[in-house]
């Protein structure tokens, strides 16, 4: 016994590079090594050569090769003869039944195994225990206990034989299937410590990386396939990665590689079907669908895969239709219930969505996404909904009045502007949810916490952080809302076929058009990365969003995409953009869209954009150099900034000014928090040159959407200079960075009142009341006064009476009441 | 019968108002002991001293508290901008209470305000002071001499929660910055509570005076707002011991009875009208909204006209 274990262990370490003489002594190890190395045909031959004792292994290997009829025969034979490993054969037969849609047969076979296991497992080998675990996994629908039993069986198998890495791998895969990435990762790492080239463990780690989005998965996948080129799940994982980047050709190549190994893989056929469906290749799609039906006459998973792909490509209503088709074939399809439930919620059908997720959760109580979403739906009940003809704004009760005061007019303005530009009007009200806790927004978006975005659009459903979800100065909630609403138009007008880069680029461009300073702008990081070719060309820009090579690439890709859109508008006219959206709506691929609308090949478009950027940012591109990884290294701009900072620290303002002005001349568009303008404004203010300070600080406030301090400085400077109109504009900008400062609202209200702008004064007084200020009675009195000043005596009275009801001794309120009475008597209603 | 019931209600409401505003009936003196405990670092020292200074300055200027009734104790009387009357030691505190107990009259208000770092539990809860600390048990002993006064004892220090139980008693409002002795993080309660007592912001009913309950509600709300703005979990939960008494003990400019008999009559009439507003509020649920609003407006207009008339007489009497 000890010797066999040692041999097996040695085999795992040494194989598949060199097959030693001991293989002859242990044909099982030889077959296993060949399987692990992806040499399935050789493994099949070796298993056949080893005779009936290896019937079980032969059957399992034939399954991997997709030769299901032969596999079935070998497996049946193994079970009938109770050949070594026959329990593995038995569970493989159950799995095959499940694959072809015969759930009853699969369950019957699995139950037979697990019943026997539960009656007494003392004589069961490690491999038998793994078989029991696999059998439990076939019985998990709605049975959380079966999941635990499966895990326990895998653990028992590993305890019985620590060289049985399959047991550990299956435990890891189960952990991951049940959303427990840390334990999954630990399991795969344990396997890799014993067998550093284990392809399944490498695949497992890649899946963990994809799940957690915390590490690049592609190198792990490639290594996994290098070690086992026949590992179908690795090919499929690679295909899914390509598909998520809308790289259809690469995805199809990966799927075909999987099918070349196992032509019976429904998962592979499903992905191929998804690729065909997404590209609108109907004949190929039909062909694939028929192939799947031959394997499983009721292929719910096929439609679930299509539904997932549709949703991942922002085609949410198609996703709903496809998920419904999946459910029609299998009403317990967890994937379909989840997709349908989540997307019903995304389209605003809250009750239907909840009911579906409840059903899904009853089947799989481990599903983190469904649990989080159901919890969130509970807390969403306390939110307030504000309805307008175009929008349905859902926000926390205590903030809804404040946020809607600003958001409704902004969204109406955006709607008018965008519908005119894109010749499209979204159907039905657009639902916008604002979350005071970022984690809730993240759960609403993708089921778990950890999403880095500020907002998200699913077409007619938008979700975003409320301004209270983040620290002041972290984001601009107005531009975020505008950005997300733009998606509703670009997605809708292209029937959700616009590629991610174009949709994001247009959203950022529309932000910039909405207000001076809104939307991303050029930074030293962008210049360094672009100048050193660390950002993608237009034809590959989607990868910058879905497969970033560095932590900052996504952010920089947003700006780059907006520049592409800007260039297209400038060079080809604004109609080019709507023509492109129309072409995508027809189902054209990007190269076809470029050819039709821009008359360019992808390579020509890449070259044109490159030259355009080089010309537009010629000066900063010369003045900023990059490291090998594309980060800012140095150059004349950086040197001038450093000199400026050095002089500032030495309290030599004149020299600092010269250096900073040089830096500003080299990169005049740069307006970040530590831009030359920031320092130059400070220097000018220090020497009492308020006009120059204002000129400098305005460079920032009109280019940088979250510049709280700079806008505050602008308010002070404009007040000093007596520019009330400019002060009001700066205050308006501040409110889109954070609307919670009662004092700023008060200041804006006063300035507006003085200017006779009653509409703004009223809005500000209403905002103060909505903020539940320290002195609510006075705030409501001020609102009543503003209403009176705007001429709305009746509304003023309605506002004032509850004030005096609570505080009858309030003299200012009493005086206003008499004023209102006098006004009413002069001009009765 | 149908007329008597409302009148009875109106009378009892008026009586309630009179009870709620004892200071309106007679000159009620306020005495203040405010102490800033051991700070540990300059930022805390500034914070503690600012709270005590603001309170004492306001007591002097707004509430017209006599200097002899003001005890402002600082961690260190040197190097401070605070006009301290002594050091915030245990001994000095004890002497302040002793001195005060000899000056107070029955019905006077004694405001004790402590800010600093707290420790201990139960009756051993304490505020850190230069030298030996003062415990809740110490304060209980010192307060014994103020049994006939309305005492407002505010411990704005961290871990102050157990002072509530240790000092509870008749004619006492005990305010603590924390619910328990275990809430020991730095507290934010002192600053908004002092702001509430010393400005008009917390005067929710706009009667020109701030009750302890109004100040407490204001401060509690402001503390929550600060934590929310900082995206921090609330780690202090202020408590108040007797909300009925806290509603009736008020701070503000002393009320002066008008000397002009015409004004005095107008003030009395206005008080009666205000009590009618209070009575009307009690009937709100049983009236139609239109009828209620009409009656409310009628009464409020009358109240406003009385105020206008009082102003016209130039008596300067505050409502």
PDB file of C-alpha atoms in Angstrom, chain B residues 48-304:
ATOM      1  CA  UNK B  48     -12.446  71.306  25.158  1.00  0.00           C
ATOM      2  CA  UNK B  49     -11.525  74.878  25.982  1.00  0.00           C
ATOM      3  CA  UNK B  50     -13.560  76.229  23.079  1.00  0.00           C
ATOM      4  CA  UNK B  51     -16.638  74.412  24.356  1.00  0.00           C
ATOM      5  CA  UNK B  52     -16.226  75.699  27.912  1.00  0.00           C
ATOM      6  CA  UNK B  53     -15.319  79.229  26.778  1.00  0.00           C
ATOM      7  CA  UNK B  54     -18.289  79.518  24.453  1.00  0.00           C
ATOM      8  CA  UNK B  55     -20.638  78.271  27.127  1.00  0.00           C
ATOM      9  CA  UNK B  56     -19.322  80.560  29.837  1.00  0.00           C
ATOM     10  CA  UNK B  57     -19.135  83.618  27.570  1.00  0.00           C
ATOM     11  CA  UNK B  58     -22.669  83.056  26.468  1.00  0.00           C
ATOM     12  CA  UNK B  59     -23.865  82.501  30.004  1.00  0.00           C
ATOM     13  CA  UNK B  60     -22.367  85.827  30.919  1.00  0.00           C
ATOM     14  CA  UNK B  61     -23.509  87.773  27.858  1.00  0.00           C
ATOM     15  CA  UNK B  62     -26.781  86.142  26.799  1.00  0.00           C
ATOM     16  CA  UNK B  63     -28.156  84.724  30.002  1.00  0.00           C
ATOM     17  CA  UNK B  64     -26.783  87.502  32.234  1.00  0.00           C
ATOM     18  CA  UNK B  65     -25.290  85.049  34.723  1.00  0.00           C
ATOM     19  CA  UNK B  66     -23.395  86.828  37.460  1.00  0.00           C
ATOM     20  CA  UNK B  67     -19.651  86.252  37.587  1.00  0.00           C
ATOM     21  CA  UNK B  68     -20.029  84.912  41.084  1.00  0.00           C
ATOM     22  CA  UNK B  69     -22.236  82.169  39.685  1.00  0.00           C
ATOM     23  CA  UNK B  70     -19.799  81.223  36.936  1.00  0.00           C
ATOM     24  CA  UNK B  71     -17.085  78.632  37.469  1.00  0.00           C
ATOM     25  CA  UNK B  72     -14.968  78.048  34.370  1.00  0.00           C
ATOM     26  CA  UNK B  73     -12.286  75.485  35.074  1.00  0.00           C
ATOM     27  CA  UNK B  74      -9.450  74.810  32.633  1.00  0.00           C
ATOM     28  CA  UNK B  75      -6.919  72.034  32.406  1.00  0.00           C
ATOM     29  CA  UNK B  76      -4.207  74.606  32.840  1.00  0.00           C
ATOM     30  CA  UNK B  77      -4.830  78.257  33.639  1.00  0.00           C
ATOM     31  CA  UNK B  78      -1.530  79.208  32.017  1.00  0.00           C
ATOM     32  CA  UNK B  79      -1.231  79.525  28.277  1.00  0.00           C
ATOM     33  CA  UNK B  80      -4.933  79.465  27.672  1.00  0.00           C
ATOM     34  CA  UNK B  81      -7.128  82.040  26.000  1.00  0.00           C
ATOM     35  CA  UNK B  82      -9.995  80.865  28.137  1.00  0.00           C
ATOM     36  CA  UNK B  83     -11.074  83.148  30.976  1.00  0.00           C
ATOM     37  CA  UNK B  84     -10.731  80.415  33.550  1.00  0.00           C
ATOM     38  CA  UNK B  85     -11.708  80.885  37.157  1.00  0.00           C
ATOM     39  CA  UNK B  86      -9.549  77.983  38.219  1.00  0.00           C
ATOM     40  CA  UNK B  87      -7.958  74.671  37.317  1.00  0.00           C
ATOM     41  CA  UNK B  88     -10.140  71.724  36.551  1.00  0.00           C
ATOM     42  CA  UNK B  89      -8.936  69.636  39.456  1.00  0.00           C
ATOM     43  CA  UNK B  90     -11.057  67.436  41.633  1.00  0.00           C
ATOM     44  CA  UNK B  91     -10.497  69.729  44.571  1.00  0.00           C
ATOM     45  CA  UNK B  92     -11.418  72.846  42.584  1.00  0.00           C
ATOM     46  CA  UNK B  93     -14.586  71.198  41.365  1.00  0.00           C
ATOM     47  CA  UNK B  94     -15.551  70.223  44.872  1.00  0.00           C
ATOM     48  CA  UNK B  95     -14.984  73.784  46.071  1.00  0.00           C
ATOM     49  CA  UNK B  96     -16.997  75.189  43.199  1.00  0.00           C
ATOM     50  CA  UNK B  97     -19.963  73.021  44.121  1.00  0.00           C
ATOM     51  CA  UNK B  98     -19.573  73.988  47.733  1.00  0.00           C
ATOM     52  CA  UNK B  99     -19.441  77.680  46.903  1.00  0.00           C
ATOM     53  CA  UNK B 100     -22.419  77.386  44.652  1.00  0.00           C
ATOM     54  CA  UNK B 101     -24.493  75.515  47.188  1.00  0.00           C
ATOM     55  CA  UNK B 102     -24.187  78.573  49.422  1.00  0.00           C
ATOM     56  CA  UNK B 103     -25.395  80.961  46.697  1.00  0.00           C
ATOM     57  CA  UNK B 104     -28.300  79.158  45.140  1.00  0.00           C
ATOM     58  CA  UNK B 105     -31.952  79.767  45.885  1.00  0.00           C
ATOM     59  CA  UNK B 106     -34.714  77.184  45.595  1.00  0.00           C
ATOM     60  CA  UNK B 107     -35.857  76.833  41.986  1.00  0.00           C
ATOM     61  CA  UNK B 108     -32.623  78.169  40.493  1.00  0.00           C
ATOM     62  CA  UNK B 109     -31.045  76.367  37.587  1.00  0.00           C
ATOM     63  CA  UNK B 110     -27.588  74.887  37.977  1.00  0.00           C
ATOM     64  CA  UNK B 111     -25.855  73.856  34.773  1.00  0.00           C
ATOM     65  CA  UNK B 112     -22.865  71.562  35.183  1.00  0.00           C
ATOM     66  CA  UNK B 113     -20.933  70.945  31.998  1.00  0.00           C
ATOM     67  CA  UNK B 114     -17.988  68.573  31.704  1.00  0.00           C
ATOM     68  CA  UNK B 115     -15.935  67.854  28.627  1.00  0.00           C
ATOM     69  CA  UNK B 116     -12.903  65.601  28.360  1.00  0.00           C
ATOM     70  CA  UNK B 117     -11.920  61.969  28.301  1.00  0.00           C
ATOM     71  CA  UNK B 118     -13.800  59.506  30.436  1.00  0.00           C
ATOM     72  CA  UNK B 119     -12.990  56.133  31.907  1.00  0.00           C
ATOM     73  CA  UNK B 120     -14.237  53.673  34.506  1.00  0.00           C
ATOM     74  CA  UNK B 121     -17.674  52.183  34.919  1.00  0.00           C
ATOM     75  CA  UNK B 122     -20.716  52.585  37.184  1.00  0.00           C
ATOM     76  CA  UNK B 123     -20.239  54.947  40.072  1.00  0.00           C
ATOM     77  CA  UNK B 124     -16.517  54.747  39.412  1.00  0.00           C
ATOM     78  CA  UNK B 125     -17.030  56.343  35.964  1.00  0.00           C
ATOM     79  CA  UNK B 126     -14.763  59.319  35.841  1.00  0.00           C
ATOM     80  CA  UNK B 127     -13.583  62.290  33.906  1.00  0.00           C
ATOM     81  CA  UNK B 128      -9.832  62.586  33.533  1.00  0.00           C
ATOM     82  CA  UNK B 129      -8.582  65.666  35.360  1.00  0.00           C
ATOM     83  CA  UNK B 130      -5.196  67.048  36.272  1.00  0.00           C
ATOM     84  CA  UNK B 131      -4.364  65.162  39.469  1.00  0.00           C
ATOM     85  CA  UNK B 132      -6.967  62.791  40.888  1.00  0.00           C
ATOM     86  CA  UNK B 133      -9.985  62.230  38.653  1.00  0.00           C
ATOM     87  CA  UNK B 134     -13.520  63.055  39.718  1.00  0.00           C
ATOM     88  CA  UNK B 135     -15.838  60.060  39.738  1.00  0.00           C
ATOM     89  CA  UNK B 136     -19.583  59.833  39.301  1.00  0.00           C
ATOM     90  CA  UNK B 137     -19.760  59.046  43.024  1.00  0.00           C
ATOM     91  CA  UNK B 138     -17.926  62.304  43.773  1.00  0.00           C
ATOM     92  CA  UNK B 139     -20.373  64.293  41.697  1.00  0.00           C
ATOM     93  CA  UNK B 140     -23.294  62.525  43.357  1.00  0.00           C
ATOM     94  CA  UNK B 141     -21.996  63.703  46.710  1.00  0.00           C
ATOM     95  CA  UNK B 142     -21.417  67.274  45.533  1.00  0.00           C
ATOM     96  CA  UNK B 143     -24.855  67.493  43.950  1.00  0.00           C
ATOM     97  CA  UNK B 144     -26.477  66.563  47.245  1.00  0.00           C
ATOM     98  CA  UNK B 145     -26.210  70.199  48.269  1.00  0.00           C
ATOM     99  CA  UNK B 146     -28.376  71.253  45.325  1.00  0.00           C
ATOM    100  CA  UNK B 147     -31.506  69.291  46.140  1.00  0.00           C
ATOM    101  CA  UNK B 148     -33.911  72.229  45.720  1.00  0.00           C
ATOM    102  CA  UNK B 149     -32.530  73.469  42.460  1.00  0.00           C
ATOM    103  CA  UNK B 150     -33.131  72.236  38.918  1.00  0.00           C
ATOM    104  CA  UNK B 151     -29.799  70.680  38.012  1.00  0.00           C
ATOM    105  CA  UNK B 152     -28.779  70.100  34.427  1.00  0.00           C
ATOM    106  CA  UNK B 153     -25.712  67.893  34.523  1.00  0.00           C
ATOM    107  CA  UNK B 154     -24.036  67.426  31.146  1.00  0.00           C
ATOM    108  CA  UNK B 155     -21.129  65.048  30.822  1.00  0.00           C
ATOM    109  CA  UNK B 156     -19.929  65.360  27.229  1.00  0.00           C
ATOM    110  CA  UNK B 157     -16.876  63.206  27.823  1.00  0.00           C
ATOM    111  CA  UNK B 158     -16.240  59.836  26.248  1.00  0.00           C
ATOM    112  CA  UNK B 159     -17.451  56.829  28.249  1.00  0.00           C
ATOM    113  CA  UNK B 160     -19.849  59.050  30.192  1.00  0.00           C
ATOM    114  CA  UNK B 161     -22.907  56.787  29.887  1.00  0.00           C
ATOM    115  CA  UNK B 162     -22.920  55.470  33.440  1.00  0.00           C
ATOM    116  CA  UNK B 163     -23.184  58.979  34.894  1.00  0.00           C
ATOM    117  CA  UNK B 164     -26.879  58.839  33.997  1.00  0.00           C
ATOM    118  CA  UNK B 165     -27.717  56.100  36.468  1.00  0.00           C
ATOM    119  CA  UNK B 166     -25.207  57.274  39.062  1.00  0.00           C
ATOM    120  CA  UNK B 167     -26.603  60.795  39.297  1.00  0.00           C
ATOM    121  CA  UNK B 168     -30.286  60.255  38.572  1.00  0.00           C
ATOM    122  CA  UNK B 169     -32.620  61.966  40.980  1.00  0.00           C
ATOM    123  CA  UNK B 170     -35.522  64.367  41.336  1.00  0.00           C
ATOM    124  CA  UNK B 171     -35.111  67.822  39.764  1.00  0.00           C
ATOM    125  CA  UNK B 172     -32.169  66.602  37.762  1.00  0.00           C
ATOM    126  CA  UNK B 173     -31.621  66.266  34.031  1.00  0.00           C
ATOM    127  CA  UNK B 174     -28.574  64.150  33.324  1.00  0.00           C
ATOM    128  CA  UNK B 175     -27.211  64.338  29.796  1.00  0.00           C
ATOM    129  CA  UNK B 176     -24.391  62.065  28.736  1.00  0.00           C
ATOM    130  CA  UNK B 177     -22.576  61.970  25.421  1.00  0.00           C
ATOM    131  CA  UNK B 178     -22.583  58.175  25.368  1.00  0.00           C
ATOM    132  CA  UNK B 179     -25.079  55.487  26.175  1.00  0.00           C
ATOM    133  CA  UNK B 180     -22.644  53.371  28.171  1.00  0.00           C
ATOM    134  CA  UNK B 181     -19.254  53.605  29.785  1.00  0.00           C
ATOM    135  CA  UNK B 182     -17.956  51.398  27.006  1.00  0.00           C
ATOM    136  CA  UNK B 183     -18.380  53.994  24.254  1.00  0.00           C
ATOM    137  CA  UNK B 184     -14.911  55.335  24.778  1.00  0.00           C
ATOM    138  CA  UNK B 185     -13.998  56.815  21.413  1.00  0.00           C
ATOM    139  CA  UNK B 186     -13.541  60.545  21.169  1.00  0.00           C
ATOM    140  CA  UNK B 187     -16.984  62.170  21.313  1.00  0.00           C
ATOM    141  CA  UNK B 188     -18.372  64.959  19.146  1.00  0.00           C
ATOM    142  CA  UNK B 189     -21.290  65.861  21.368  1.00  0.00           C
ATOM    143  CA  UNK B 190     -19.844  68.826  23.277  1.00  0.00           C
ATOM    144  CA  UNK B 191     -19.529  71.293  20.423  1.00  0.00           C
ATOM    145  CA  UNK B 192     -23.057  71.020  18.988  1.00  0.00           C
ATOM    146  CA  UNK B 193     -24.589  70.898  22.469  1.00  0.00           C
ATOM    147  CA  UNK B 194     -22.861  74.131  23.417  1.00  0.00           C
ATOM    148  CA  UNK B 195     -23.834  75.662  20.073  1.00  0.00           C
ATOM    149  CA  UNK B 196     -27.413  74.639  20.758  1.00  0.00           C
ATOM    150  CA  UNK B 197     -27.483  76.323  24.169  1.00  0.00           C
ATOM    151  CA  UNK B 198     -25.705  79.463  23.040  1.00  0.00           C
ATOM    152  CA  UNK B 199     -27.389  80.289  19.709  1.00  0.00           C
ATOM    153  CA  UNK B 200     -30.946  80.370  18.374  1.00  0.00           C
ATOM    154  CA  UNK B 201     -30.376  77.433  16.043  1.00  0.00           C
ATOM    155  CA  UNK B 202     -31.792  74.837  18.389  1.00  0.00           C
ATOM    156  CA  UNK B 203     -34.804  76.920  19.389  1.00  0.00           C
ATOM    157  CA  UNK B 204     -37.273  74.633  17.665  1.00  0.00           C
ATOM    158  CA  UNK B 205     -40.431  76.387  18.842  1.00  0.00           C
ATOM    159  CA  UNK B 206     -38.917  79.850  18.337  1.00  0.00           C
ATOM    160  CA  UNK B 207     -40.031  81.049  21.741  1.00  0.00           C
ATOM    161  CA  UNK B 208     -36.744  82.858  22.208  1.00  0.00           C
ATOM    162  CA  UNK B 209     -35.344  80.327  24.664  1.00  0.00           C
ATOM    163  CA  UNK B 210     -33.668  76.957  24.243  1.00  0.00           C
ATOM    164  CA  UNK B 211     -34.826  74.140  26.445  1.00  0.00           C
ATOM    165  CA  UNK B 212     -32.441  71.391  27.498  1.00  0.00           C
ATOM    166  CA  UNK B 213     -34.510  68.980  25.473  1.00  0.00           C
ATOM    167  CA  UNK B 214     -34.250  71.163  22.373  1.00  0.00           C
ATOM    168  CA  UNK B 215     -30.501  71.448  22.845  1.00  0.00           C
ATOM    169  CA  UNK B 216     -30.170  67.721  23.345  1.00  0.00           C
ATOM    170  CA  UNK B 217     -32.214  66.912  20.232  1.00  0.00           C
ATOM    171  CA  UNK B 218     -30.223  69.392  18.200  1.00  0.00           C
ATOM    172  CA  UNK B 219     -26.863  68.081  19.377  1.00  0.00           C
ATOM    173  CA  UNK B 220     -27.837  64.478  18.858  1.00  0.00           C
ATOM    174  CA  UNK B 221     -28.926  65.225  15.300  1.00  0.00           C
ATOM    175  CA  UNK B 222     -25.747  67.165  14.578  1.00  0.00           C
ATOM    176  CA  UNK B 223     -23.552  64.389  15.952  1.00  0.00           C
ATOM    177  CA  UNK B 224     -25.287  61.886  13.679  1.00  0.00           C
ATOM    178  CA  UNK B 225     -24.806  64.230  10.750  1.00  0.00           C
ATOM    179  CA  UNK B 226     -21.072  64.591  11.441  1.00  0.00           C
ATOM    180  CA  UNK B 227     -20.581  60.838  11.582  1.00  0.00           C
ATOM    181  CA  UNK B 228     -22.609  60.342   8.435  1.00  0.00           C
ATOM    182  CA  UNK B 229     -20.669  63.000   6.560  1.00  0.00           C
ATOM    183  CA  UNK B 230     -17.430  61.339   7.631  1.00  0.00           C
ATOM    184  CA  UNK B 231     -18.788  57.940   6.566  1.00  0.00           C
ATOM    185  CA  UNK B 232     -18.134  56.598  10.047  1.00  0.00           C
ATOM    186  CA  UNK B 233     -20.201  54.298  12.164  1.00  0.00           C
ATOM    187  CA  UNK B 234     -21.842  56.186  15.028  1.00  0.00           C
ATOM    188  CA  UNK B 235     -19.845  55.319  18.130  1.00  0.00           C
ATOM    189  CA  UNK B 236     -21.557  57.663  20.586  1.00  0.00           C
ATOM    190  CA  UNK B 237     -25.215  57.646  21.520  1.00  0.00           C
ATOM    191  CA  UNK B 238     -26.161  60.529  23.762  1.00  0.00           C
ATOM    192  CA  UNK B 239     -28.791  60.026  26.446  1.00  0.00           C
ATOM    193  CA  UNK B 240     -30.994  62.279  28.562  1.00  0.00           C
ATOM    194  CA  UNK B 241     -32.571  61.274  31.849  1.00  0.00           C
ATOM    195  CA  UNK B 242     -35.769  63.272  32.272  1.00  0.00           C
ATOM    196  CA  UNK B 243     -37.313  64.634  29.118  1.00  0.00           C
ATOM    197  CA  UNK B 244     -40.254  66.226  30.936  1.00  0.00           C
ATOM    198  CA  UNK B 245     -38.035  68.324  33.160  1.00  0.00           C
ATOM    199  CA  UNK B 246     -35.635  68.850  30.224  1.00  0.00           C
ATOM    200  CA  UNK B 247     -38.495  70.402  28.245  1.00  0.00           C
ATOM    201  CA  UNK B 248     -39.220  72.936  30.982  1.00  0.00           C
ATOM    202  CA  UNK B 249     -35.686  73.998  31.866  1.00  0.00           C
ATOM    203  CA  UNK B 250     -34.721  76.667  29.378  1.00  0.00           C
ATOM    204  CA  UNK B 251     -31.812  78.952  28.673  1.00  0.00           C
ATOM    205  CA  UNK B 252     -31.859  82.320  26.980  1.00  0.00           C
ATOM    206  CA  UNK B 253     -32.152  85.994  27.663  1.00  0.00           C
ATOM    207  CA  UNK B 254     -33.942  86.624  30.943  1.00  0.00           C
ATOM    208  CA  UNK B 255     -37.623  87.320  30.490  1.00  0.00           C
ATOM    209  CA  UNK B 256     -38.725  90.674  31.681  1.00  0.00           C
ATOM    210  CA  UNK B 257     -42.293  91.534  32.429  1.00  0.00           C
ATOM    211  CA  UNK B 258     -43.451  94.608  30.504  1.00  0.00           C
ATOM    212  CA  UNK B 259     -43.732  97.705  32.603  1.00  0.00           C
ATOM    213  CA  UNK B 260     -46.451  99.250  30.479  1.00  0.00           C
ATOM    214  CA  UNK B 261     -49.777  97.838  31.714  1.00  0.00           C
ATOM    215  CA  UNK B 262     -51.183  97.954  28.149  1.00  0.00           C
ATOM    216  CA  UNK B 263     -48.291  95.816  26.981  1.00  0.00           C
ATOM    217  CA  UNK B 264     -48.718  93.490  29.936  1.00  0.00           C
ATOM    218  CA  UNK B 265     -52.338  92.987  28.966  1.00  0.00           C
ATOM    219  CA  UNK B 266     -51.399  92.322  25.368  1.00  0.00           C
ATOM    220  CA  UNK B 267     -48.766  89.807  26.449  1.00  0.00           C
ATOM    221  CA  UNK B 268     -51.355  88.034  28.588  1.00  0.00           C
ATOM    222  CA  UNK B 269     -53.832  88.009  25.726  1.00  0.00           C
ATOM    223  CA  UNK B 270     -51.212  86.652  23.394  1.00  0.00           C
ATOM    224  CA  UNK B 271     -50.327  83.935  25.876  1.00  0.00           C
ATOM    225  CA  UNK B 272     -53.956  82.960  25.984  1.00  0.00           C
ATOM    226  CA  UNK B 273     -54.075  82.824  22.195  1.00  0.00           C
ATOM    227  CA  UNK B 274     -50.929  80.708  22.087  1.00  0.00           C
ATOM    228  CA  UNK B 275     -52.499  78.335  24.521  1.00  0.00           C
ATOM    229  CA  UNK B 276     -55.510  78.159  22.222  1.00  0.00           C
ATOM    230  CA  UNK B 277     -53.162  77.201  19.380  1.00  0.00           C
ATOM    231  CA  UNK B 278     -51.792  74.451  21.589  1.00  0.00           C
ATOM    232  CA  UNK B 279     -55.330  73.279  22.356  1.00  0.00           C
ATOM    233  CA  UNK B 280     -56.248  73.367  18.686  1.00  0.00           C
ATOM    234  CA  UNK B 281     -53.259  71.182  17.850  1.00  0.00           C
ATOM    235  CA  UNK B 282     -54.686  68.603  20.207  1.00  0.00           C
ATOM    236  CA  UNK B 283     -57.895  68.514  18.191  1.00  0.00           C
ATOM    237  CA  UNK B 284     -56.244  68.286  14.796  1.00  0.00           C
ATOM    238  CA  UNK B 285     -57.112  64.640  14.199  1.00  0.00           C
ATOM    239  CA  UNK B 286     -60.793  65.237  14.860  1.00  0.00           C
ATOM    240  CA  UNK B 287     -61.147  68.166  12.443  1.00  0.00           C
ATOM    241  CA  UNK B 288     -61.210  68.404   8.678  1.00  0.00           C
ATOM    242  CA  UNK B 289     -57.948  69.809   7.315  1.00  0.00           C
ATOM    243  CA  UNK B 290     -59.713  72.869   5.907  1.00  0.00           C
ATOM    244  CA  UNK B 291     -61.456  73.664   9.185  1.00  0.00           C
ATOM    245  CA  UNK B 292     -58.290  73.119  11.135  1.00  0.00           C
ATOM    246  CA  UNK B 293     -56.217  75.322   8.838  1.00  0.00           C
ATOM    247  CA  UNK B 294     -58.801  78.081   8.924  1.00  0.00           C
ATOM    248  CA  UNK B 295     -58.976  78.098  12.710  1.00  0.00           C
ATOM    249  CA  UNK B 296     -55.211  77.815  13.026  1.00  0.00           C
ATOM    250  CA  UNK B 297     -54.680  80.743  10.718  1.00  0.00           C
ATOM    251  CA  UNK B 298     -57.283  82.803  12.528  1.00  0.00           C
ATOM    252  CA  UNK B 299     -55.555  82.239  15.855  1.00  0.00           C
ATOM    253  CA  UNK B 300     -52.074  82.766  14.434  1.00  0.00           C
ATOM    254  CA  UNK B 301     -53.091  86.027  12.839  1.00  0.00           C
ATOM    255  CA  UNK B 302     -54.417  87.167  16.199  1.00  0.00           C
ATOM    256  CA  UNK B 303     -51.162  86.139  17.882  1.00  0.00           C
ATOM    257  CA  UNK B 304     -49.202  88.029  15.216  1.00  0.00           C
TER     258      UNK B 304
END
